[in-house]
Amino acid sequence: MQAEDFTEGKVLLIDKPLTWSSFQAVNKLKYVLKRKFNLSKRFKIGHAGTLDPLATGLLIICTGKFTKKINEIQAQEKEYTGTILLGATTPSYDLETEVDQTFPTEHITEVLLQETLPQFTGEILQKPPVFSAIKKDGKRLYEHARAGEEVEIEARKTTIYEFELTRIALPEVDFRVKCSKGTYIRSLAHDFGKALHSGGHLTALRRTKIGTYDVADAISPNEFEEKINHED
């Protein structure tokens, strides 16, 4: 590949590792490409949809002129798989923060789980987690949360196309979900636990698809570096 391939534009499929931020993944590719092809400081590169550091999976990175495609890619439906731990909540709705409340789970059966799923398909209202990057009063919500400030978060409309449980090993359940842009899977885990008259938080999350792009075709940032450096 030549420098022009990346300045003219490419869509790169990256399998983001656990604990990496999306920003770190973009920076890694930017560093690799600039060093290999001696690209200018004005070289454009960006991702089409953030993944939390505690999530893994498909991160689409666009370069050069293809950065114009980012909004179009972000708008496509997404698919995730993951694990919800029932019986406990955390302020961040995932493992970023410690458990703050525990609830009984003895009443939860496979029948109750399956009966509760339909509440979370179709167009639903959900509140983003207080530990999220949405701005409120000029500050990101997680900045308010870390400062111990209470903020009113408005519920937003989102669409869940499919929501199924793929493993039930109470208090854990594995799931697969297909959803629209702007859906918070952490909020889905929290709200699902609440609907079961218990609690719930996300303990694992993997993005598997964005539109027709599939994580099966993605490579890690380190594999990308190896591939680029071994090309003539």
Short mmCIF file of C-alpha atoms in Angstrom, two decimals:
data_model
loop_
_atom_site.label_atom_id
_atom_site.label_comp_id
_atom_site.label_asym_id
_atom_site.label_seq_id
_atom_site.Cartn_x
_atom_site.Cartn_y
_atom_site.Cartn_z
CA MET A 1 0.00 0.00 0.00
CA GLN A 2 1.03 3.58 -0.67
CA ALA A 3 0.52 6.82 1.24
CA GLU A 4 -2.09 7.85 -1.36
CA ASP A 5 -4.26 4.85 -0.44
CA PHE A 6 -4.73 6.30 3.05
CA THR A 7 -4.98 9.98 2.10
CA GLU A 8 -7.53 9.20 -0.62
CA GLY A 9 -9.43 7.22 1.98
CA LYS A 10 -9.76 3.82 3.58
CA VAL A 11 -12.23 2.18 5.96
CA LEU A 12 -10.21 0.11 8.44
CA LEU A 13 -11.82 -2.53 10.64
CA ILE A 14 -10.14 -2.76 14.03
CA ASP A 15 -10.88 -5.22 16.84
CA LYS A 16 -10.41 -2.91 19.84
CA PRO A 17 -8.69 -4.64 22.77
CA LEU A 18 -10.01 -4.53 26.34
CA THR A 19 -8.93 -1.43 28.36
CA TRP A 20 -7.94 0.54 25.23
CA SER A 21 -9.93 3.71 24.63
CA SER A 22 -11.20 4.33 21.10
CA PHE A 23 -8.98 7.44 21.06
CA GLN A 24 -5.90 5.29 21.85
CA ALA A 25 -6.71 2.93 18.98
CA VAL A 26 -7.03 5.84 16.52
CA ASN A 27 -3.78 7.36 17.80
CA LYS A 28 -1.96 4.05 17.41
CA LEU A 29 -2.99 3.76 13.74
CA LYS A 30 -2.22 7.43 13.12
CA TYR A 31 1.30 7.00 14.56
CA VAL A 32 1.93 3.82 12.52
CA LEU A 33 0.73 5.36 9.25
CA LYS A 34 2.53 8.69 9.71
CA ARG A 35 5.79 6.95 10.54
CA LYS A 36 5.54 4.43 7.67
CA PHE A 37 4.45 6.86 4.95
CA ASN A 38 5.84 10.16 6.30
CA LEU A 39 2.37 11.71 6.22
CA SER A 40 1.79 15.38 7.04
CA LYS A 41 0.36 16.68 10.32
CA ARG A 42 -2.85 17.44 8.44
CA PHE A 43 -3.49 13.72 7.74
CA LYS A 44 -7.11 12.99 8.68
CA ILE A 45 -8.14 9.92 10.67
CA GLY A 46 -11.09 9.24 12.98
CA HIS A 47 -13.42 6.52 14.28
CA ALA A 48 -17.08 5.93 13.49
CA GLY A 49 -18.53 5.34 16.96
CA THR A 50 -16.87 5.17 20.37
CA LEU A 51 -16.42 1.92 22.29
CA ASP A 52 -15.91 2.15 26.06
CA PRO A 53 -12.50 1.00 27.36
CA LEU A 54 -14.21 -1.98 29.05
CA ALA A 55 -15.76 -3.09 25.74
CA THR A 56 -14.02 -4.94 22.92
CA GLY A 57 -14.82 -5.45 19.29
CA LEU A 58 -15.49 -3.61 16.09
CA LEU A 59 -14.11 -0.09 15.85
CA ILE A 60 -14.33 1.40 12.37
CA ILE A 61 -11.53 3.85 11.59
CA CYS A 62 -11.70 6.07 8.50
CA THR A 63 -8.73 7.82 6.91
CA GLY A 64 -8.24 10.72 4.51
CA LYS A 65 -11.24 11.66 2.41
CA PHE A 66 -13.23 8.76 3.86
CA THR A 67 -13.51 10.61 7.19
CA LYS A 68 -16.52 12.23 5.45
CA LYS A 69 -18.23 8.80 5.67
CA ILE A 70 -18.06 8.72 9.50
CA ASN A 71 -21.58 10.10 10.15
CA GLU A 72 -23.09 7.74 7.57
CA ILE A 73 -21.37 4.70 9.15
CA GLN A 74 -22.30 5.79 12.70
CA ALA A 75 -25.97 5.96 11.73
CA GLN A 76 -26.12 2.24 10.84
CA GLU A 77 -27.55 -0.41 13.15
CA LYS A 78 -25.16 -2.13 15.52
CA GLU A 79 -24.92 -5.58 17.03
CA TYR A 80 -23.41 -6.43 20.43
CA THR A 81 -22.91 -9.50 22.58
CA GLY A 82 -22.22 -9.40 26.29
CA THR A 83 -22.91 -10.51 29.85
CA ILE A 84 -25.21 -9.02 32.48
CA LEU A 85 -24.74 -9.87 36.15
CA LEU A 86 -28.14 -9.73 37.88
CA GLY A 87 -28.64 -8.96 41.56
CA ALA A 88 -26.32 -5.96 41.82
CA THR A 89 -26.00 -2.44 40.42
CA THR A 90 -23.05 -0.07 39.97
CA PRO A 91 -23.19 3.74 39.43
CA SER A 92 -21.59 3.36 35.97
CA TYR A 93 -23.85 0.39 35.06
CA ASP A 94 -20.69 -1.66 34.35
CA LEU A 95 -17.41 -2.67 36.05
CA GLU A 96 -15.88 0.83 35.94
CA THR A 97 -17.29 1.48 39.42
CA GLU A 98 -17.88 -0.71 42.50
CA VAL A 99 -21.20 -2.38 43.36
CA ASP A 100 -23.41 0.09 45.26
CA GLN A 101 -26.53 -2.03 45.85
CA THR A 102 -27.44 -5.72 45.90
CA PHE A 103 -30.85 -7.30 45.30
CA PRO A 104 -32.43 -10.76 45.56
CA THR A 105 -32.36 -13.01 42.49
CA GLU A 106 -34.10 -16.13 43.86
CA HIS A 107 -37.36 -15.17 42.14
CA ILE A 108 -35.73 -14.90 38.69
CA THR A 109 -36.54 -17.88 36.47
CA GLU A 110 -35.97 -18.59 32.80
CA VAL A 111 -39.69 -17.99 32.23
CA LEU A 112 -39.53 -14.55 33.91
CA LEU A 113 -36.44 -13.65 31.86
CA GLN A 114 -38.14 -14.57 28.58
CA GLU A 115 -41.36 -12.77 29.58
CA THR A 116 -39.38 -9.59 30.37
CA LEU A 117 -37.44 -9.44 27.07
CA PRO A 118 -40.32 -8.02 24.94
CA GLN A 119 -40.37 -4.85 27.11
CA PHE A 120 -36.98 -4.06 25.57
CA THR A 121 -37.69 -4.54 21.88
CA GLY A 122 -38.99 -1.95 19.46
CA GLU A 123 -38.81 1.77 20.22
CA ILE A 124 -37.94 2.31 23.88
CA LEU A 125 -37.01 5.20 26.16
CA GLN A 126 -33.72 4.97 28.04
CA LYS A 127 -31.60 7.29 30.13
CA PRO A 128 -27.89 7.39 29.32
CA PRO A 129 -25.63 6.33 32.20
CA VAL A 130 -24.41 9.18 34.42
CA PHE A 131 -20.90 7.91 33.61
CA SER A 132 -21.07 8.82 29.91
CA ALA A 133 -19.53 11.43 27.62
CA ILE A 134 -22.78 13.30 26.88
CA LYS A 135 -22.51 17.01 27.69
CA LYS A 136 -24.77 18.72 30.20
CA ASP A 137 -24.27 22.37 31.20
CA GLY A 138 -20.97 22.47 29.30
CA LYS A 139 -19.49 19.46 31.14
CA ARG A 140 -19.48 15.77 30.29
CA LEU A 141 -21.81 13.68 32.46
CA TYR A 142 -18.93 11.60 33.87
CA GLU A 143 -17.27 14.85 35.05
CA HIS A 144 -20.44 15.75 36.98
CA ALA A 145 -20.59 12.17 38.35
CA ARG A 146 -16.95 12.13 39.49
CA ALA A 147 -17.45 15.50 41.20
CA GLY A 148 -20.41 14.01 43.10
CA GLU A 149 -22.87 16.40 41.41
CA GLU A 150 -26.45 15.29 40.81
CA VAL A 151 -27.72 15.98 37.30
CA GLU A 152 -31.09 15.41 35.71
CA ILE A 153 -30.70 13.19 32.66
CA GLU A 154 -33.42 13.18 30.04
CA ALA A 155 -34.63 9.89 28.61
CA ARG A 156 -34.00 9.37 24.90
CA LYS A 157 -35.77 7.31 22.27
CA THR A 158 -33.82 4.40 20.84
CA THR A 159 -34.74 1.27 18.89
CA ILE A 160 -33.92 -2.31 19.85
CA TYR A 161 -34.41 -4.53 16.79
CA GLU A 162 -33.48 -7.82 18.47
CA PHE A 163 -32.70 -8.76 22.09
CA GLU A 164 -32.10 -12.40 22.97
CA LEU A 165 -30.48 -14.34 25.79
CA THR A 166 -27.86 -16.77 24.53
CA ARG A 167 -26.85 -18.29 27.90
CA ILE A 168 -28.64 -18.37 31.23
CA ALA A 169 -26.44 -19.24 34.23
CA LEU A 170 -28.03 -17.18 36.99
CA PRO A 171 -27.12 -14.69 38.28
CA GLU A 172 -25.35 -14.26 34.89
CA VAL A 173 -27.01 -14.02 31.50
CA ASP A 174 -25.34 -13.65 28.11
CA PHE A 175 -27.15 -11.71 25.39
CA ARG A 176 -27.09 -10.57 21.78
CA VAL A 177 -28.68 -7.27 20.83
CA LYS A 178 -29.23 -5.40 17.55
CA CYS A 179 -29.97 -1.72 18.04
CA SER A 180 -30.03 1.75 16.54
CA LYS A 181 -27.39 4.46 16.90
CA GLY A 182 -27.34 6.08 20.34
CA THR A 183 -28.34 2.98 22.33
CA TYR A 184 -26.51 2.51 25.63
CA ILE A 185 -26.07 -1.21 26.31
CA ARG A 186 -25.06 -0.35 29.90
CA SER A 187 -28.46 1.32 30.37
CA LEU A 188 -30.16 -1.70 28.79
CA ALA A 189 -28.41 -3.99 31.33
CA HIS A 190 -29.41 -1.70 34.23
CA ASP A 191 -33.03 -1.35 33.09
CA PHE A 192 -33.38 -5.09 32.38
CA GLY A 193 -32.27 -5.87 35.96
CA LYS A 194 -34.77 -3.31 37.29
CA ALA A 195 -37.62 -4.78 35.23
CA LEU A 196 -36.85 -8.16 36.82
CA HIS A 197 -37.40 -6.52 40.28
CA SER A 198 -33.71 -6.97 40.95
CA GLY A 199 -30.64 -5.12 39.72
CA GLY A 200 -28.17 -5.64 36.91
CA HIS A 201 -24.93 -4.37 35.46
CA LEU A 202 -22.78 -5.13 32.45
CA THR A 203 -19.72 -7.30 33.04
CA ALA A 204 -18.67 -7.86 29.40
CA LEU A 205 -19.47 -6.20 26.08
CA ARG A 206 -18.34 -6.84 22.52
CA ARG A 207 -19.46 -4.98 19.39
CA THR A 208 -19.78 -7.53 16.62
CA LYS A 209 -21.32 -5.57 13.72
CA ILE A 210 -21.96 -2.07 12.38
CA GLY A 211 -24.23 -2.26 9.35
CA THR A 212 -22.62 -4.84 7.03
CA TYR A 213 -19.18 -4.49 8.67
CA ASP A 214 -18.29 -7.51 10.85
CA VAL A 215 -15.71 -7.93 13.62
CA ALA A 216 -14.78 -11.27 12.01
CA ASP A 217 -13.01 -9.18 9.34
CA ALA A 218 -11.23 -6.91 11.86
CA ILE A 219 -7.66 -7.02 13.21
CA SER A 220 -6.11 -5.68 16.40
CA PRO A 221 -4.12 -2.40 16.39
CA ASN A 222 -0.90 -4.39 16.91
CA GLU A 223 -1.71 -6.71 14.00
CA PHE A 224 -2.34 -3.63 11.86
CA GLU A 225 1.08 -2.25 12.81
CA GLU A 226 2.76 -5.57 11.93
CA LYS A 227 0.93 -5.78 8.59
CA ILE A 228 1.85 -2.19 7.58
CA ASN A 229 5.48 -2.53 8.64
CA HIS A 230 5.94 -5.76 6.67
CA GLU A 231 4.65 -4.25 3.43
CA ASP A 232 7.11 -2.85 0.91
#
